[in-house]
Short mmCIF file of C-alpha atoms and ligand atoms in Angstrom, two decimals:
data_model
loop_
_atom_site.label_atom_id
_atom_site.label_comp_id
_atom_site.label_asym_id
_atom_site.label_seq_id
_atom_site.Cartn_x
_atom_site.Cartn_y
_atom_site.Cartn_z
CA MET A 17 0.00 0.00 0.00
CA SER A 18 1.40 3.42 -0.87
CA ALA A 19 1.74 5.97 1.91
CA SER A 20 -0.67 8.30 0.12
CA ALA A 21 -3.59 5.83 -0.04
CA GLN A 22 -6.92 7.46 0.72
CA MET A 23 -9.68 6.56 3.18
CA THR A 24 -13.14 7.86 4.03
CA ALA A 25 -13.23 10.28 6.94
CA VAL A 26 -15.37 13.03 8.42
CA VAL A 27 -13.41 16.19 7.65
CA GLN A 28 -14.17 19.73 8.76
CA HIS A 29 -12.69 22.68 6.88
CA SER A 30 -13.71 25.37 9.38
CA PHE A 31 -14.84 25.71 12.99
CA GLY A 32 -18.60 26.02 13.27
CA ALA A 33 -22.03 24.39 13.60
CA PRO A 34 -22.55 20.61 13.18
CA GLU A 35 -22.95 21.09 9.40
CA VAL A 36 -19.20 21.70 9.02
CA LEU A 37 -18.80 17.92 9.52
CA THR A 38 -18.76 16.41 6.02
CA LEU A 39 -17.83 13.01 4.68
CA GLY A 40 -14.68 13.25 2.57
CA GLN A 41 -11.29 11.70 1.87
CA ALA A 42 -8.17 11.82 4.01
CA VAL A 43 -4.75 10.23 3.78
CA ARG A 44 -4.72 6.74 5.29
CA PRO A 45 -2.18 6.78 8.16
CA VAL A 46 0.86 4.49 8.23
CA PRO A 47 2.06 3.02 11.56
CA LEU A 48 5.53 4.01 12.75
CA PRO A 49 7.59 1.60 14.88
CA THR A 50 5.65 0.82 18.15
CA GLU A 51 2.35 1.88 16.51
CA VAL A 52 -0.60 -0.10 15.20
CA LEU A 53 -2.97 0.68 12.33
CA VAL A 54 -6.56 -0.02 13.37
CA ARG A 55 -9.49 -0.49 10.99
CA VAL A 56 -12.23 1.41 12.82
CA HIS A 57 -15.63 -0.28 13.17
CA ALA A 58 -17.22 2.31 15.46
CA ALA A 59 -16.28 5.70 16.91
CA GLY A 60 -17.62 7.19 20.14
CA VAL A 61 -18.93 10.76 20.33
CA ASN A 62 -18.01 12.94 23.32
CA PRO A 63 -18.74 16.53 24.41
CA VAL A 64 -15.11 17.45 23.65
CA ASP A 65 -15.84 16.54 20.01
CA TRP A 66 -18.58 19.12 19.56
CA GLN A 67 -16.73 21.66 21.70
CA THR A 68 -13.61 21.28 19.52
CA ARG A 69 -15.67 21.29 16.30
CA ALA A 70 -16.91 24.74 17.29
CA GLY A 71 -13.42 26.04 18.18
CA SER A 72 -13.24 25.46 21.96
CA GLY A 73 -12.63 22.08 23.66
CA VAL A 74 -9.09 21.00 22.70
CA ALA A 75 -8.96 23.09 19.51
CA TRP A 76 -5.77 24.57 21.02
CA ALA A 77 -4.13 21.14 20.49
CA LEU A 78 -5.50 20.48 17.00
CA GLY A 79 -4.81 23.88 15.44
CA GLU A 80 -6.71 25.24 12.47
CA PRO A 81 -8.93 22.96 10.31
CA PRO A 82 -8.98 20.93 8.17
CA PHE A 83 -8.90 18.02 10.63
CA THR A 84 -10.82 14.92 11.60
CA LEU A 85 -12.38 14.71 15.06
CA GLY A 86 -12.84 11.67 17.24
CA TRP A 87 -10.84 9.91 19.96
CA ASP A 88 -12.89 6.86 20.94
CA VAL A 89 -12.52 3.93 18.57
CA SER A 90 -13.20 0.20 18.48
CA GLY A 91 -11.90 -1.89 15.62
CA VAL A 92 -9.47 -4.50 14.35
CA VAL A 93 -5.69 -4.28 14.08
CA GLU A 94 -4.83 -4.14 10.36
CA GLU A 95 -1.06 -3.74 10.59
CA VAL A 96 1.58 -3.46 13.32
CA GLY A 97 4.71 -1.31 13.18
CA PHE A 98 8.20 -2.58 13.94
CA GLY A 99 8.67 -3.63 17.55
CA VAL A 100 5.05 -4.30 18.51
CA THR A 101 4.86 -7.65 20.32
CA THR A 102 1.57 -7.45 22.24
CA LEU A 103 -0.88 -7.03 19.33
CA ALA A 104 -1.13 -8.66 15.91
CA PRO A 105 -3.24 -8.16 12.77
CA GLY A 106 -6.78 -9.42 13.41
CA ASP A 107 -6.88 -8.51 17.12
CA GLU A 108 -9.99 -6.62 18.22
CA VAL A 109 -9.01 -3.50 20.17
CA TYR A 110 -10.49 -0.34 21.63
CA GLY A 111 -8.92 2.88 22.83
CA MET A 112 -8.75 6.65 23.15
CA PRO A 113 -5.43 7.32 21.43
CA TRP A 114 -3.47 10.56 21.36
CA PHE A 115 -5.82 12.71 23.48
CA PRO A 116 -5.64 15.73 23.59
CA ARG A 117 -3.75 15.71 20.27
CA ALA A 118 -5.73 14.74 17.15
CA ALA A 119 -6.52 11.03 16.72
CA GLY A 120 -8.86 11.26 13.73
CA GLY A 121 -11.29 8.65 15.03
CA TYR A 122 -14.18 9.57 12.72
CA ALA A 123 -12.48 7.67 9.89
CA GLU A 124 -11.88 4.21 8.43
CA PHE A 125 -8.38 3.94 9.97
CA VAL A 126 -6.41 5.36 12.87
CA THR A 127 -2.83 4.75 13.90
CA ALA A 128 -1.41 5.22 17.40
CA PRO A 129 1.06 3.74 19.92
CA SER A 130 0.04 0.14 20.53
CA ARG A 131 -0.13 0.56 24.30
CA GLN A 132 -2.78 3.26 24.03
CA PHE A 133 -5.15 0.44 22.99
CA ALA A 134 -6.40 -2.62 24.87
CA ARG A 135 -8.23 -5.76 23.77
CA LYS A 136 -11.88 -4.95 23.19
CA PRO A 137 -14.24 -6.48 25.78
CA ARG A 138 -15.34 -9.79 24.25
CA SER A 139 -18.93 -9.62 25.50
CA ILE A 140 -19.95 -6.40 23.72
CA THR A 141 -20.19 -5.10 20.14
CA HIS A 142 -17.82 -2.62 18.52
CA GLU A 143 -20.55 0.04 18.86
CA GLN A 144 -20.73 -0.55 22.61
CA ALA A 145 -16.94 -0.74 22.95
CA ALA A 146 -16.49 2.59 21.13
CA ALA A 147 -18.73 4.16 23.78
CA VAL A 148 -16.33 3.23 26.58
CA PRO A 149 -12.79 4.65 26.44
CA LEU A 150 -12.95 8.42 27.03
CA ALA A 151 -15.94 8.32 29.38
CA ALA A 152 -14.87 5.26 31.39
CA LEU A 153 -11.23 6.43 31.61
CA THR A 154 -12.48 9.76 32.95
CA ALA A 155 -14.46 7.96 35.65
CA TRP A 156 -11.54 5.59 36.41
CA GLN A 157 -8.81 8.22 36.52
CA THR A 158 -10.86 10.57 38.72
CA LEU A 159 -12.33 8.09 41.20
CA ILE A 160 -9.38 5.66 41.44
CA ASP A 161 -6.20 7.53 40.46
CA THR A 162 -7.14 10.99 41.75
CA ALA A 163 -9.59 10.53 44.64
CA HIS A 164 -8.47 7.02 45.74
CA VAL A 165 -12.09 6.27 46.72
CA GLN A 166 -12.31 3.82 49.64
CA PRO A 167 -15.12 1.46 50.67
CA GLY A 168 -17.82 3.26 52.64
CA GLN A 169 -16.94 6.75 51.39
CA ARG A 170 -19.78 9.00 50.26
CA VAL A 171 -19.30 9.92 46.60
CA LEU A 172 -21.55 12.45 44.84
CA ILE A 173 -21.65 12.23 41.03
CA HIS A 174 -23.23 15.16 39.17
CA ALA A 175 -24.72 14.36 35.74
CA ALA A 176 -24.85 10.69 36.69
CA ALA A 177 -26.97 9.76 33.65
CA GLY A 178 -24.47 10.94 31.03
CA GLY A 179 -21.60 9.19 29.33
CA VAL A 180 -19.06 9.65 32.13
CA GLY A 181 -21.66 9.61 34.90
CA HIS A 182 -23.12 6.18 34.20
CA PHE A 183 -19.64 4.62 34.25
CA ALA A 184 -18.73 6.60 37.38
CA VAL A 185 -21.78 5.28 39.24
CA GLN A 186 -20.75 1.70 38.45
CA ILE A 187 -17.04 2.18 39.23
CA ALA A 188 -17.80 3.96 42.53
CA ARG A 189 -20.17 1.14 43.44
CA HIS A 190 -17.49 -1.42 42.52
CA LEU A 191 -15.10 0.41 44.89
CA GLY A 192 -17.62 -0.03 47.69
CA ALA A 193 -18.64 3.63 47.97
CA HIS A 194 -22.03 4.98 49.00
CA VAL A 195 -23.05 6.45 45.62
CA ILE A 196 -25.17 9.58 45.33
CA GLY A 197 -26.13 10.86 41.87
CA THR A 198 -27.90 13.85 40.35
CA ALA A 199 -30.16 13.15 37.37
CA ARG A 200 -33.73 13.92 36.34
CA SER A 201 -36.24 11.51 37.91
CA ALA A 202 -36.97 9.60 34.67
CA ARG A 203 -33.42 8.20 34.95
CA HIS A 204 -33.56 7.18 38.62
CA ASP A 205 -34.71 3.57 38.26
CA TRP A 206 -32.06 2.88 35.64
CA LEU A 207 -29.30 4.49 37.74
CA ALA A 208 -30.40 2.62 40.87
CA GLY A 209 -30.03 -0.56 38.80
CA LEU A 210 -26.44 0.48 37.99
CA GLY A 211 -25.65 0.87 41.70
CA ALA A 212 -26.64 4.38 42.83
CA ASP A 213 -27.76 4.37 46.49
CA GLN A 214 -29.35 7.83 46.51
CA LEU A 215 -30.59 9.95 43.61
CA ILE A 216 -31.48 13.63 43.50
CA ASP A 217 -33.55 15.19 40.71
CA HIS A 218 -31.52 18.31 39.92
CA THR A 219 -34.55 19.87 38.18
CA ALA A 220 -36.65 19.68 41.37
CA VAL A 221 -34.33 19.65 44.40
CA ALA A 222 -31.26 21.76 45.27
CA PHE A 223 -28.66 19.09 46.12
CA ASP A 224 -26.91 21.49 48.52
CA ASP A 225 -30.11 21.74 50.57
CA VAL A 226 -30.20 18.00 51.24
CA LEU A 227 -26.59 16.74 51.34
CA ALA A 228 -23.66 17.04 53.77
CA GLY A 229 -20.59 15.04 54.78
CA VAL A 230 -19.64 13.97 51.25
CA ASP A 231 -16.07 12.67 50.82
CA VAL A 232 -15.71 13.15 47.06
CA VAL A 233 -17.72 15.15 44.51
CA LEU A 234 -17.21 14.15 40.87
CA ASP A 235 -18.70 17.18 39.16
CA LEU A 236 -19.57 16.47 35.53
CA ALA A 237 -21.93 19.46 35.26
CA GLY A 238 -19.64 22.34 36.27
CA ASP A 239 -20.25 25.92 37.26
CA ALA A 240 -21.68 26.60 33.79
CA ARG A 241 -24.64 24.43 34.75
CA ASP A 242 -26.43 25.77 37.83
CA ASN A 243 -23.20 26.86 39.53
CA THR A 244 -22.73 23.20 40.40
CA SER A 245 -19.00 23.22 41.30
CA THR A 246 -19.23 26.19 43.67
CA ARG A 247 -22.39 24.85 45.34
CA SER A 248 -20.70 21.46 45.78
CA LEU A 249 -18.09 22.92 48.16
CA THR A 250 -20.73 23.22 50.87
CA VAL A 251 -21.69 19.52 50.83
CA LEU A 252 -18.12 18.22 51.34
CA ARG A 253 -16.78 17.12 54.72
CA PRO A 254 -13.74 19.08 55.95
CA GLY A 255 -10.82 18.05 53.72
CA GLY A 256 -13.15 16.47 51.15
CA LEU A 257 -12.32 16.63 47.44
CA LEU A 258 -14.13 18.29 44.52
CA ILE A 259 -13.03 17.14 41.05
CA ALA A 260 -14.26 19.88 38.73
CA VAL A 261 -14.23 18.02 35.41
CA PRO A 262 -15.83 20.29 32.79
CA GLY A 263 -14.77 23.78 33.83
CA GLY A 264 -11.68 23.20 35.93
CA VAL A 265 -10.92 25.30 39.00
CA SER A 266 -11.15 29.08 38.55
CA PRO A 267 -9.26 31.34 40.97
CA GLU A 268 -12.62 32.15 42.60
CA LEU A 269 -13.46 28.47 43.02
CA ALA A 270 -9.98 27.76 44.46
CA ALA A 271 -10.40 30.62 46.96
CA ALA A 272 -13.86 29.41 47.95
CA ALA A 273 -12.53 25.86 48.45
CA ASP A 274 -9.72 27.18 50.67
CA ALA A 275 -12.19 29.21 52.71
CA ALA A 276 -14.44 26.17 53.13
CA GLY A 277 -11.55 23.90 54.20
CA VAL A 278 -11.97 21.51 51.27
CA ARG A 279 -9.86 20.58 48.23
CA ALA A 280 -10.66 21.24 44.56
CA THR A 281 -8.82 19.94 41.51
CA PRO A 282 -9.19 20.23 37.74
CA PHE A 283 -8.76 17.10 35.62
CA LEU A 284 -7.98 16.10 32.04
CA VAL A 285 -8.29 12.49 30.85
CA GLU A 286 -5.21 10.71 29.42
CA PRO A 287 -4.76 7.65 27.15
CA ASP A 288 -4.29 4.53 29.32
CA GLY A 289 -4.28 1.08 27.73
CA ALA A 290 -3.63 -0.67 31.06
CA ALA A 291 -6.73 0.87 32.66
CA LEU A 292 -8.76 -0.04 29.56
CA ALA A 293 -7.65 -3.66 29.97
CA ARG A 294 -8.98 -3.63 33.57
CA ILE A 295 -12.19 -1.95 32.45
CA ALA A 296 -12.64 -4.62 29.74
CA GLU A 297 -12.36 -7.33 32.42
CA LEU A 298 -15.05 -5.62 34.50
CA ILE A 299 -17.31 -5.31 31.44
CA ASP A 300 -16.84 -8.98 30.55
CA ALA A 301 -17.54 -9.92 34.18
CA GLY A 302 -20.84 -8.00 34.04
CA THR A 303 -19.68 -5.48 36.68
CA ILE A 304 -19.79 -2.53 34.27
CA ARG A 305 -22.61 -2.15 31.73
CA VAL A 306 -22.44 0.12 28.69
CA GLU A 307 -25.43 2.28 27.77
CA VAL A 308 -25.62 3.42 24.13
CA GLU A 309 -28.56 5.73 23.49
CA GLU A 310 -28.20 5.83 19.68
CA VAL A 311 -25.88 4.70 16.89
CA PHE A 312 -25.55 6.97 13.82
CA PRO A 313 -23.92 6.18 10.46
CA LEU A 314 -20.54 7.92 10.04
CA ALA A 315 -22.09 10.13 7.35
CA GLU A 316 -24.51 11.49 9.99
CA ALA A 317 -21.88 12.73 12.43
CA ALA A 318 -23.50 16.18 12.30
CA ARG A 319 -26.80 14.75 13.50
CA ALA A 320 -25.03 12.96 16.36
CA HIS A 321 -23.41 16.24 17.43
CA THR A 322 -26.75 18.06 17.32
CA ARG A 323 -28.24 15.38 19.55
CA GLY A 324 -25.31 15.33 21.96
CA GLN A 325 -24.94 19.03 22.47
CA ALA A 326 -28.57 19.25 23.58
CA GLY A 327 -27.14 17.88 26.86
CA ARG A 328 -29.78 15.23 27.58
CA THR A 329 -28.03 12.04 26.46
CA ARG A 330 -28.62 8.91 28.54
CA GLY A 331 -25.29 7.07 28.31
CA LYS A 332 -23.49 7.50 24.99
CA LEU A 333 -23.82 8.32 21.28
CA VAL A 334 -21.77 6.32 18.76
CA LEU A 335 -20.92 6.43 15.03
CA HIS A 336 -21.01 3.23 13.01
CA VAL A 337 -18.01 3.29 10.65
CA ALA A 338 -17.73 -0.18 9.07
CA SER A 339 -18.84 -3.76 9.74
N1 NAP B 177 -11.78 17.14 31.60
C1 NAP B 177 -11.95 15.94 31.06
O1 NAP B 177 -11.00 15.16 30.93
C2 NAP B 177 -13.33 15.50 30.64
C3 NAP B 177 -13.54 14.18 30.28
C4 NAP B 177 -14.84 13.78 29.95
C5 NAP B 177 -15.88 14.70 29.99
N2 NAP B 177 -15.63 15.98 30.32
C6 NAP B 177 -16.73 16.97 30.44
O2 NAP B 177 -17.61 16.48 31.44
C7 NAP B 177 -18.95 16.78 31.10
C8 NAP B 177 -19.78 15.50 31.09
O3 NAP B 177 -19.36 14.66 30.03
P1 NAP B 177 -20.33 13.50 29.52
O4 NAP B 177 -19.66 12.81 28.39
O5 NAP B 177 -20.77 12.68 30.66
O6 NAP B 177 -21.55 14.40 28.97
P2 NAP B 177 -23.01 13.98 28.49
O7 NAP B 177 -23.09 12.50 28.33
O8 NAP B 177 -23.34 14.81 27.30
O9 NAP B 177 -23.93 14.42 29.74
C9 NAP B 177 -25.28 14.47 29.54
C10 NAP B 177 -25.97 14.39 30.88
O10 NAP B 177 -25.78 15.59 31.62
C11 NAP B 177 -26.87 15.65 32.55
N3 NAP B 177 -27.01 17.01 33.09
C12 NAP B 177 -27.09 18.16 32.41
N4 NAP B 177 -27.17 19.22 33.26
C13 NAP B 177 -27.15 18.72 34.51
C14 NAP B 177 -27.21 19.30 35.82
N5 NAP B 177 -27.32 20.61 36.01
N6 NAP B 177 -27.14 18.46 36.89
C15 NAP B 177 -27.03 17.14 36.72
N7 NAP B 177 -26.99 16.53 35.50
C16 NAP B 177 -27.05 17.32 34.41
C17 NAP B 177 -28.04 15.17 31.72
O11 NAP B 177 -28.91 14.50 32.60
P3 NAP B 177 -30.44 14.94 32.78
O12 NAP B 177 -31.08 14.73 31.43
O13 NAP B 177 -30.88 14.06 33.85
O14 NAP B 177 -30.40 16.42 33.11
C18 NAP B 177 -27.45 14.18 30.71
O15 NAP B 177 -27.73 12.83 31.03
C19 NAP B 177 -18.88 17.51 29.76
O16 NAP B 177 -18.87 18.90 30.01
C20 NAP B 177 -17.55 17.08 29.18
O17 NAP B 177 -17.01 18.05 28.29
C21 NAP B 177 -14.36 16.42 30.64
#
């Protein structure tokens, strides 16, 4: 195959509304030593995708268009570069390569360091597997690597019904925490089934009126939504930890945390094949379930973005790339 072979990809030529996402041609990548070339079967859609499409998100890492969005992929190894010993052509893998640099996941092929992938969970489809990496790694790296959640701790998860939230509920439960989630009431039965002990309808009840003594707040809503990060400081126990995932920690939020005697940290997810291997084991064991609200054809990436940015997704949205 020549290095300039073409492939189908969603390409955007400017920042803007979902309509800038168009199906086109891009150069098929070639794996360097230590990299694998993956034939993508499905690509996950995340808020950072539509934020970056519009010029915010991680646009600072991608630079000016044209580029291809997408970090979450599930597919089959097509080719391995020199030195790769842990994967071979034909292996089914999933991953979130390169983040926050461009990965080009909305395409027929991606290439990335082999260890940024893991074996796809055997018990689920490529569409379900593509829904996992970015959202589940965010939940894993915040609850386990950052907060070191211990059995019996009280963990509050804002936006529990979303992509990250529904994995966070299950991982916190797996860690033995007492899991509290915010979500509209139509999602409560489902979230209780995933392991939430207590649920608060954020459209009807002010969580800071009814909670106290929380060890860890995983805030997936942020101050942009109902001032959620700042209000969360008041529900933490002394020394408790707020992980402000969407908006980070502003100087005002840091000062308010100091004054309240609690900790607050920003967070950005990183590629992590080893954690994905553990997550795959938990999925195959039935400990973690994957909720996909809708699968769109790759050509309808714009429609998936329109749906996602409405902010009401239950679980995840996914693009079907190839069978
Ligand atoms: N820094 C990082 O590394 C990182 C990584 C992943 C995600 N993020 C950010 O984290 C946020 C969540 O990501 P996601 O993929 O989980 O998003 P998502 O799937 O689009 O979240 C949708 C959910 O948000 C809920 N929601 C909206 N407003 C809420 C509020 N005020 N209180 C409680 N729930 C609310 C909705 O539930 P209802 O319908 O019940 O309202 C819906 O289920 C996004 O802003 C994303 O950009 C950051």
